[in-house]
Structures are given as structure tokens and as C-alpha cells.
XYZ file of C-alpha atoms in Angstrom:
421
model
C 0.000 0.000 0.000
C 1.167 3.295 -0.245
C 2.970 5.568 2.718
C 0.483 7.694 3.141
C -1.026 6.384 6.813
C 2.933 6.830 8.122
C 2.920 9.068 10.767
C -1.178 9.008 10.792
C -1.935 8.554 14.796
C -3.173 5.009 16.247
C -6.944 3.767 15.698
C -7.862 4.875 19.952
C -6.380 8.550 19.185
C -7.968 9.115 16.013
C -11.126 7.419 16.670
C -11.641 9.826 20.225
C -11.612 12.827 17.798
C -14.373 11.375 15.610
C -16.562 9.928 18.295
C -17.064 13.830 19.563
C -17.866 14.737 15.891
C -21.852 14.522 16.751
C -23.025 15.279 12.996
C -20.846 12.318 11.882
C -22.177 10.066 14.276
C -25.931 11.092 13.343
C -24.475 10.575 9.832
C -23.547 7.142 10.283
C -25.878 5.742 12.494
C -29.034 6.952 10.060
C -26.804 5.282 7.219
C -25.672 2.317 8.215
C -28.928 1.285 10.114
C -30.663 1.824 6.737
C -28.334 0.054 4.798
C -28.244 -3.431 7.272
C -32.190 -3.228 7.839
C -32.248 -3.598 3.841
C -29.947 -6.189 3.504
C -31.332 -8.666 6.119
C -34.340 -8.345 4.047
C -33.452 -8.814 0.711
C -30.603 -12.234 1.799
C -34.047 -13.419 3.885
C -35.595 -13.825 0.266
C -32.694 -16.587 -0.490
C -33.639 -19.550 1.089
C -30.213 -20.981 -0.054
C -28.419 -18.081 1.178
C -25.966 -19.803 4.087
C -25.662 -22.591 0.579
C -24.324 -19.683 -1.291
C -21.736 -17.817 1.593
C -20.298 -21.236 1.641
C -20.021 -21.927 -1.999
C -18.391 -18.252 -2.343
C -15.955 -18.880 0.419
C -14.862 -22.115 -1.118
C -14.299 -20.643 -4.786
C -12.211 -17.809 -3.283
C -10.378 -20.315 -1.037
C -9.734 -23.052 -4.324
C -8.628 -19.728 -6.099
C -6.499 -18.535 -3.202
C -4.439 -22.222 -3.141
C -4.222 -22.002 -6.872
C -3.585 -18.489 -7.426
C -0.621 -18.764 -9.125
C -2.376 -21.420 -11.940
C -5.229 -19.202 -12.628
C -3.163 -15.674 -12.445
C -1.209 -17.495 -15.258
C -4.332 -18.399 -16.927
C -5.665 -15.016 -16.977
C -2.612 -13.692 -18.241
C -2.761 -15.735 -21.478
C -7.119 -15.333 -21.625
C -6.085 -11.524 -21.879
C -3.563 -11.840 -24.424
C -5.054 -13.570 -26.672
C -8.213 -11.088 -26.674
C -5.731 -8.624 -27.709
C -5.309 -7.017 -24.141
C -1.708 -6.300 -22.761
C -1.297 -7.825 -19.016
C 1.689 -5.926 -16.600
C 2.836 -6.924 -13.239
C 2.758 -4.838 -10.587
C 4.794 -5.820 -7.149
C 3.797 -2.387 -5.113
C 2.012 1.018 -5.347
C 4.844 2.334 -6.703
C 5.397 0.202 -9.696
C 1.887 -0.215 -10.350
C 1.683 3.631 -10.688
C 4.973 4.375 -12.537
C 3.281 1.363 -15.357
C -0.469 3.577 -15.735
C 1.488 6.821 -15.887
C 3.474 5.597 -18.990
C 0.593 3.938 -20.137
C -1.497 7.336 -20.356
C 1.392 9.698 -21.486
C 1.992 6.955 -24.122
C -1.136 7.999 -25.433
C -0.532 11.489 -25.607
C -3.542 12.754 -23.502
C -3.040 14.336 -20.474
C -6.919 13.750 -18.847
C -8.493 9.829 -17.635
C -12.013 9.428 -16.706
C -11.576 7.047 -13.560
C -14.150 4.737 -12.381
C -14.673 3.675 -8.230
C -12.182 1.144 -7.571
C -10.390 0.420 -3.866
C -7.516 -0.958 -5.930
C -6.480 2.578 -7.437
C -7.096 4.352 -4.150
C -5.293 2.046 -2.399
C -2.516 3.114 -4.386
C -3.023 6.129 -4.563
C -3.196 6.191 -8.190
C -4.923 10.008 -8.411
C -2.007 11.582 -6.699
C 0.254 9.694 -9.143
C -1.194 11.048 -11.954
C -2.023 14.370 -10.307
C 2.013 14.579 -9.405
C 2.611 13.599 -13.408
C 0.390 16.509 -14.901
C -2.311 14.143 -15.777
C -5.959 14.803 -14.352
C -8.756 12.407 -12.875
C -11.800 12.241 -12.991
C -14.153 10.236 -11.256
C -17.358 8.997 -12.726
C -19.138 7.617 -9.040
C -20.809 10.650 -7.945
C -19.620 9.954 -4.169
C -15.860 9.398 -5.452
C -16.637 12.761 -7.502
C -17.775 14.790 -4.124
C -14.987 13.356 -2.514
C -12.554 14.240 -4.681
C -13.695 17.731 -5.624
C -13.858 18.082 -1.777
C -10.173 17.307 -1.748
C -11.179 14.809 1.010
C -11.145 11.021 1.726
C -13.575 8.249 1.747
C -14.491 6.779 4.679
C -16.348 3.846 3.678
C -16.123 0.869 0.940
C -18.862 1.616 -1.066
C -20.647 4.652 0.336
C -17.604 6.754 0.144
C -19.052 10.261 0.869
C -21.299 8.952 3.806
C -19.710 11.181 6.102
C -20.782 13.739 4.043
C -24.816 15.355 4.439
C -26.196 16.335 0.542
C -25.205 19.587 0.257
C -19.000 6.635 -24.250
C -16.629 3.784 -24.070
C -13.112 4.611 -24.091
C -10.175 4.573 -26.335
C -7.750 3.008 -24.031
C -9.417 1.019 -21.063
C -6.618 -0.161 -18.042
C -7.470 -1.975 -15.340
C -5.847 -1.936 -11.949
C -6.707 -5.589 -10.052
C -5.783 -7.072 -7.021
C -4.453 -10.667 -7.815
C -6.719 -12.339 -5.284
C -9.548 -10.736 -7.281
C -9.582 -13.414 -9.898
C -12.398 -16.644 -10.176
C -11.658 -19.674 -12.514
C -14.546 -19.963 -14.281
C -17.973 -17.911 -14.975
C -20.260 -20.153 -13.204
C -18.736 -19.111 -9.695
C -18.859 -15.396 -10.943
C -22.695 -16.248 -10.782
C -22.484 -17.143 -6.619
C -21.015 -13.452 -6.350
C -23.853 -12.058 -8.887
C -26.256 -13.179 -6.207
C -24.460 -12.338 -2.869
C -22.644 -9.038 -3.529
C -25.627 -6.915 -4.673
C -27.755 -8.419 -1.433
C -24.888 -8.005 1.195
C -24.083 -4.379 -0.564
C -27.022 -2.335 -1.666
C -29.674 -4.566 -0.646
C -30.714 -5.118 -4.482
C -31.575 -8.062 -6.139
C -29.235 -7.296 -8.631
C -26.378 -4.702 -9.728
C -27.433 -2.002 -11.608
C -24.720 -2.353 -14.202
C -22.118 -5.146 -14.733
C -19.767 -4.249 -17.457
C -18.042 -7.399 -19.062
C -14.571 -6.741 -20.975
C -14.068 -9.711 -23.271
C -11.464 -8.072 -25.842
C -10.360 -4.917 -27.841
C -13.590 -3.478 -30.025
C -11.785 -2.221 -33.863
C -9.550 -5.380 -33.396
C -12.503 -7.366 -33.225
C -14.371 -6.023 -36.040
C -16.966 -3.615 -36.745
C -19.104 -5.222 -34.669
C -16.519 -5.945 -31.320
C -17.647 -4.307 -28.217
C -14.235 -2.862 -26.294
C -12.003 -0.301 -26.229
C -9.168 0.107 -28.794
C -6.126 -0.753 -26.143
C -6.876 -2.767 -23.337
C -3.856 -2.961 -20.049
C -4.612 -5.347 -17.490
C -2.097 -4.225 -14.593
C -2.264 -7.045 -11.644
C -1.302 -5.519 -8.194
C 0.603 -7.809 -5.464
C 1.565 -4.568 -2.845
C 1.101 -7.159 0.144
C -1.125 -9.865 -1.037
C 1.271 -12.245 -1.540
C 2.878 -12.232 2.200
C -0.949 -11.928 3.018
C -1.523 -15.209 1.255
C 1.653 -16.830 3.400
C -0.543 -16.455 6.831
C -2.911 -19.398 7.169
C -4.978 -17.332 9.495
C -4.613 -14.099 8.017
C -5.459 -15.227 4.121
C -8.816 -15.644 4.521
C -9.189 -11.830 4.096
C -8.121 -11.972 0.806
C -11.365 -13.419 -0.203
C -13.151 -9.509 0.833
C -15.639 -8.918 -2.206
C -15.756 -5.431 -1.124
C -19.344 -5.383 -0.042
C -19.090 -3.407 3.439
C -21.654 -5.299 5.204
C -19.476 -5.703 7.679
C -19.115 -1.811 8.481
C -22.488 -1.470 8.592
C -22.962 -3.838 11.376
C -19.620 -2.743 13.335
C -20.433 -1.045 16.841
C -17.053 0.787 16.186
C -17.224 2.123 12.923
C -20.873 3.002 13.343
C -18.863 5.260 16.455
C -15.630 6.549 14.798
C -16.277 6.409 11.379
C -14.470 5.644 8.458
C -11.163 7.956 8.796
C -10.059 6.677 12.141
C -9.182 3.822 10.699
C -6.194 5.257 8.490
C -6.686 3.568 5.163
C -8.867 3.365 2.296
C -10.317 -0.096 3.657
C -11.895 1.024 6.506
C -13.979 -0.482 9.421
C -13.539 -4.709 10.490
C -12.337 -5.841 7.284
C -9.944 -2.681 6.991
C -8.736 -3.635 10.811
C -7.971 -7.669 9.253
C -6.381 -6.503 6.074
C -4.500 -2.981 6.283
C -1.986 -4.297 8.714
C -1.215 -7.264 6.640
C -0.917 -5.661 3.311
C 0.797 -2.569 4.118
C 2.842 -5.107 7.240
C 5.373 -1.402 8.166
C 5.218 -1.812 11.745
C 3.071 1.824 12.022
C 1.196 2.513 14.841
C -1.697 2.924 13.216
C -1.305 -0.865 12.153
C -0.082 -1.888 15.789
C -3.747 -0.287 16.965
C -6.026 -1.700 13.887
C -6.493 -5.020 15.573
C -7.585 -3.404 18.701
C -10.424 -1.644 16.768
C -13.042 -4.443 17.611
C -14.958 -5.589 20.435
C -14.846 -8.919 18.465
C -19.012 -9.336 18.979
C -18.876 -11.333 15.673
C -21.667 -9.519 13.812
C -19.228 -8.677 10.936
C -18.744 -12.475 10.462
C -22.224 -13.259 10.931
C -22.930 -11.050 7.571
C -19.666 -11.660 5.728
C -21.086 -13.049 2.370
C -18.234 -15.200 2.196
C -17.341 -16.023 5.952
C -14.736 -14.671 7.050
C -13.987 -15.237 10.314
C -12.785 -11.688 11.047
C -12.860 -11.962 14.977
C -10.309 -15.062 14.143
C -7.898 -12.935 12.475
C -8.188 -9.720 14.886
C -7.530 -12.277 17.799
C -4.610 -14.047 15.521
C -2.954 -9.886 14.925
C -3.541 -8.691 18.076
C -1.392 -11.674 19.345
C 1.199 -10.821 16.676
C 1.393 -7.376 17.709
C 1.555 -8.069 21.261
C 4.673 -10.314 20.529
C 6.197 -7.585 18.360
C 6.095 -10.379 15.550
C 7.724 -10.586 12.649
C 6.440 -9.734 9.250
C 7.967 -10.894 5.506
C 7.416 -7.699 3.134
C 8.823 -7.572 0.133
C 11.359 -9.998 1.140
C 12.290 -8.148 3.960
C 11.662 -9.261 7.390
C 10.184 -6.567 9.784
C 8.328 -6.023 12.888
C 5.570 -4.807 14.095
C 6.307 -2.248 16.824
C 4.218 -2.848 19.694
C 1.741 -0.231 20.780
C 2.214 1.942 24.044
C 0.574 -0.364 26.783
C 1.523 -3.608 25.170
C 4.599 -4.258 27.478
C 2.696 -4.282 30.609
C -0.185 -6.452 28.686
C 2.527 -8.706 28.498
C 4.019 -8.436 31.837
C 0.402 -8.789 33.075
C 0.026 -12.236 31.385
C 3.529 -13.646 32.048
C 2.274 -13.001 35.660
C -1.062 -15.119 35.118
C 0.982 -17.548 33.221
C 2.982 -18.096 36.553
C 0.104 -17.944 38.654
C -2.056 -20.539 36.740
C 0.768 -23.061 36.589
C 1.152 -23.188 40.252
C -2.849 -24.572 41.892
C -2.417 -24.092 45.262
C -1.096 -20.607 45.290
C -3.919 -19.617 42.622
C -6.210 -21.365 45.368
C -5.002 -19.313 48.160
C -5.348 -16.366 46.103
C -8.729 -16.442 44.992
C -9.448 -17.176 49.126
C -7.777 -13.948 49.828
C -9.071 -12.092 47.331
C -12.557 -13.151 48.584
C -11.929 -12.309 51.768
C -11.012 -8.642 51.016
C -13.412 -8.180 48.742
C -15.032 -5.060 50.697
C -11.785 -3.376 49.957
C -11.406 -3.898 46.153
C -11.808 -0.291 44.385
C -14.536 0.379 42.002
C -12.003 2.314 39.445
C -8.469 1.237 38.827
C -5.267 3.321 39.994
C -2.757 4.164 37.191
C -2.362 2.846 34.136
C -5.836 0.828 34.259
C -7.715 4.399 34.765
C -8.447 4.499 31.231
C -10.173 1.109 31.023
C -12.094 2.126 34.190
C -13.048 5.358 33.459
C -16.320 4.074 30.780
C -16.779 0.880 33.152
C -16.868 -0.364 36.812
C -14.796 -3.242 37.990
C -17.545 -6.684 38.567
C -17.478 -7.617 42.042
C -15.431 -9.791 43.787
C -17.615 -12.522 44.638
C -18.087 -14.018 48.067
C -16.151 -17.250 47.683
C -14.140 -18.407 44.051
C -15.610 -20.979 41.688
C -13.526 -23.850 42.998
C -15.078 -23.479 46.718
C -18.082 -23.160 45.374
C -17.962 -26.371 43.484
C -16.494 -28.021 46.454
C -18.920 -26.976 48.913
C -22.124 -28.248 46.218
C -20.838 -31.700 45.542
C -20.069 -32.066 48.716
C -23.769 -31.111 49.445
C -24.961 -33.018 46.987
C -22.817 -36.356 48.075
């Protein structure tokens, strides 16, 4: 990804800002409460619905083991309908090759169509930074843009925001886990990604590519010079994680910010990226994998209720992954990016997290002091404080400590069988 979220603050300090932003909240909550109540009821007309999340899971996953096969495939499919297929390893390279490709044409303005992949990249700057001039054709992308703002959500892009002819050369910027082997599984996305999106039935337009138009004849439907550019920039180090890889099967539909207690909170530009909300917390990190704070804090952004994999259209288990991060952060693990292996720098707080459960660790191995323990602790409950001293004052300042109970578990399971004996 690009460099752009260096230096950006972590997910808690960003997302304090935004939660006193009472317009944006009102913003959000009408929005995203609209958008979920629609989409329960248009998947509740599928009565194969839970048939078809698993079917699209298991294409992406089949595509995911054999990526390499059908990238390959596609690459030769392209060619020989007269398209031109590049490579692109990072943002970088992936800008440098559309930059040539437009000044090889001579023109010096694109009409840009809504695409993560390009903002991602940060493909408008490129071209911005080149002379060349965007413009983009989704009228939220177009507000946001003229605004000289971000988006702050998949595919609502302005929703922070209250209302206030084919081409000549067509290229395509694609993440290489965006591929599917055959048009029969495009079909199980056809049917899930309008439903867990917009609510609809169906999308309103999907545009099909199959070659170059003059090349083809009079009567050839495409654009004179086709360039396929196929973006890595992280997915293939995201692909190494057993865990982790199941986020490359996101079809972009944002159901899962619209059911997300946080986002619906902090909104979209907390979250320091263009993927925002849970899926943006499970795949940010691991694509961009720099070590940044605002990466060490993106697992954190969850309180892991499991309603974003509840309405994942293709089940991923996004809880699984924040849990399997926040571990790797915690351990300051390491991270393979671009054949360079890094760490993540843990965030502040994360040493005493793990002094805290080193101490547990000791304390759970040994029975009889844990036992004596929970006896004292019992017995001083009256004294226990409702709010915690020091470094714990943050987590008690929005909640109260639970009460020590009268006697522990164990005692209490003692004293019953006994009872019942």
C-alpha cells in the first residue's frame, strides 16, 4: 500500500476525535442502520443463502491455493483477446506502469471509475504529481474528490458527508486475489454481492470486458487498447498467513461496516486507510505489514461481537484474524514484506499487557497458590476499588470493575458436591 497512513496517529487517538464529531455520528448511524435493515431483508428472500456464503468462500479459497495457476491463466485469456497484461509488485510500480501507459497515449486527462484498488494506491495523486488529471465517474468518489477529502467507507464513500462513451484506451488496476476460474462461480457473487451491498436483487450495471472493439471487427464491443495491470503490494505475504489469508477473499461489499459497533462510532477515517472499518482492521496491517502505529492499533479496533462475520457473504472469520494480529502485535512479531523481514512495533501499553500475562501464566501453573489467592481475594473483597489506579484508569473510566464474589468458583464447586454427596 502506499505511505500515506505513516505518521497518521493510532486507531484509539484518532477514533476519540471522531466519536465527539456529533453530525458524523448522526451521519452514520441513520446510514448504516438503513443500509443493514435492507440487507437482512433482501438475503431473507434466499432460502439458499448460508448454501451460497459457503459456496463463495470455497471458490475464493480453491482460487487462493491455486492463485498462481489461474493468475497465469488469466494472463494468457487476456492476451489472446488482444489485451496487454503488466505486473505490478507495489504502489509504486503499479503507478509508474499507468502513468506511462497514459502519457503513451498522448492525452493528459483519464475518466476514472470507483475502484479500492487505485485508491489504495493512490493512483490520483500519481497522476495528479505527473500533470495528468482524474476524474471520477461515481458521484460519491466525484464529491470526494472535488472536496479534496477522503472516503471513509467501501462503497458509500461520501457517507460522512450530508447532501449539500466507451473509451479509447481502457486499463485496469486488479488485485491478484480478485480473480475466479470460471464464470459459473462469478454467478455465486452475482447473487451475494448486490444483497450483502445495496440490498438489491441485482447490480445495476455489470460491465463485461471480453477483448479490444476495432480489433474485433466492426461489430466488437471494447475499447481500442486494453492494459490489465495485476497488483501484489502485500497480497502475496498476506496469502503466506494461514490465518490471516482468509481476508483476501473480501468482495468489497461493506456489510461488515455497517454492522460494526465501532465504525458506526468513529467512522471511516479513524481507521487510516482506504479499507476502513472490520475488514480494513484484518487486512490494512497485513498488506501494508510497516510496523506503524496505526497498524499496531487496527487489531484493537473491535470488540470482536462477531456480527461482521455473521454477515460476511463469504465467511470470514474476522474476529479469528483480529484475535490471531492482536497476538502478533503483542509479541512484536515478525512480518515478511517484500522480502524483507520486519516487525511490528508494539503499541504503548503492550509491554505491561505482556508483563500482566507472564504473571497469570505463573500464577495458573502453580494450583495451590492460585487457590489461596482467589481465598484472599474473597476475603477482602469489601476493599477492592470500584475504578483502577494508574495505568488501568483508562479502562475504568467508561466501566466499573464486577465484584469480587463471596467465595471463588472452585469453593463453590467443592462446597455443592459435597452437598450433593
Amino acid at each position: 500500500m502506499t505511505t500515506a497512513h505513516l505518521g497518521m496517529p493510532s486507531f484509539p487517538a484518532a477514533a476519540r476525535e471522531a466519536v465527539r464529531d456529533g453530525v458524523l455520528r448522526a451521519n452514520l448511524r441513520h446510514a448504516t442502520h438503513t443500509i443493514r435493515d435492507k440487507r437482512a431483508r433482501a438475503v431473507a428472500e434466499l432460502a439458499d443463502w448460508d448454501r451460497l456464503r459457503a459456496a463463495g468462500a470455497a471458490v475464493k479459497d480453491h482460487t487462493l491455493r491455486h492463485l498462481d495457476h489461474y493468475l497465469l491463466q488469466l494472463e494468457a485469456a487476456v492476451t489472446a483477446a488482444g489485451g496487454t497484461v503488466h505486473w505490478a509488485v507495489d504502489a509504486d510500480e503499479a503507478n509508474r506502469i499507468v502513468t506511462e501507459l497514459v502519457r503513451a497515449t498522448g492525452e493528459r486527462e483519464v475518466v476514472k471509475v470507483k475502484s479500492m484498488a487505485t485508491q489504495e494506491i493512490g493512483l490520483n495523486e500519481a497522476l495528479e504529481a505527473a500533470g495528468i488529471t482524474a476524474y471520477e465517474t461515481d458521484l460519491a468518489e466525484l464529491i470526494v474528490q472535488l472536496g479534496h477529502d477522503r472516503p471513509s467507507h467501501i462503497l458509500v464513500p461520501a457517507i460522512h458527508r450530508n447532501r449539500a462513451p466507451l473509451p479509447e484506451t481502457l486499463i485496469s488496476v486488479v488485485g491478484i486475489e480478485k480473480v475466479v476460474p470460471t464464470f459459473r462461480d462469478l454467478e455465486i457473487f452475482l447473487q451475494t454481492l448486490p444483497r450483502s451491498s445495496t440490498a438489491e436483487r441485482m447490480n445495476p450495471y455489470t460491465t463485461m470486458w471480453t477483448g479490444l472493439g476495432p480489433a474485433r471487427g466492426a461489430d466488437g464491443d471494447g475499447p481500442a487498447a486494453f492494459h490489465l495491470v495485476l497488483l501484489d503490494n502485500g497480497r502475496t505475504d498476506t496469502l503466506a498467513d494461514e490465518t490471516g489469508r482468509q481476508a483476501l477473499r473480501c468482495i468489497r461489499c461493506s456489510a461488515c461496516l455497517n454492522v460494526c459497533p465501532v465504525y458506526e462510532r468513529a467512522g471511516g477515517h479513524a481507521y487510516g486507510s482506504v479499507y476502513p472499518g472490520p475488514i480494513g482492521a484484518v487486512l490494512s496491517p497485513q498488506l501494508r505489514g510497516t510496523g506503524s502505529e496505526i497498524d499496531a492499533s487496527l487489531p484493537y479496533a473491535s470488540t470482536l461481537c462477531g456480527a461482521c462475520y455473521e454477515v460476511c457473504p463469504v465467511a470470514i472469520d474476522i474476529p479469528e484474524i483480529l484475535v490471531h494480529l492482536r497476538e502478533r502485535v503483542a509479541q512484536g512479531g515478525p512480518v515478511t514484506r517484500d522480502g524483507i523481514r520486519v516487525r511490528i512495533r508494539p503499541a504503548h501499553g503492550h509491554t505491561a499487557e505482556r508483563a500482566a500475562m507472564r504473571a497469570a501464566r505463573l500464577l495458573l501453573d502453580r494450583p495451590a497458590a492460585l487457590r489461596a489467592g482467589e481465598r484472599l481475594l474473597a476475603r477482602a473483597r469489601r476493599l477492592a476499588p470500584r475504578r483502577l489506579p494508574g495505568p488501568g484508569r483508562a479502562w475504568t473510566d467508561t466501566r466499573d470493575l464486577p465484584d469480587v464474589p463471596a467465595e471463588s468458583f472452585r469453593d463453590w464447586w467443592t462446597r455443592e458436591r459435597g452437598t450433593q454427596q
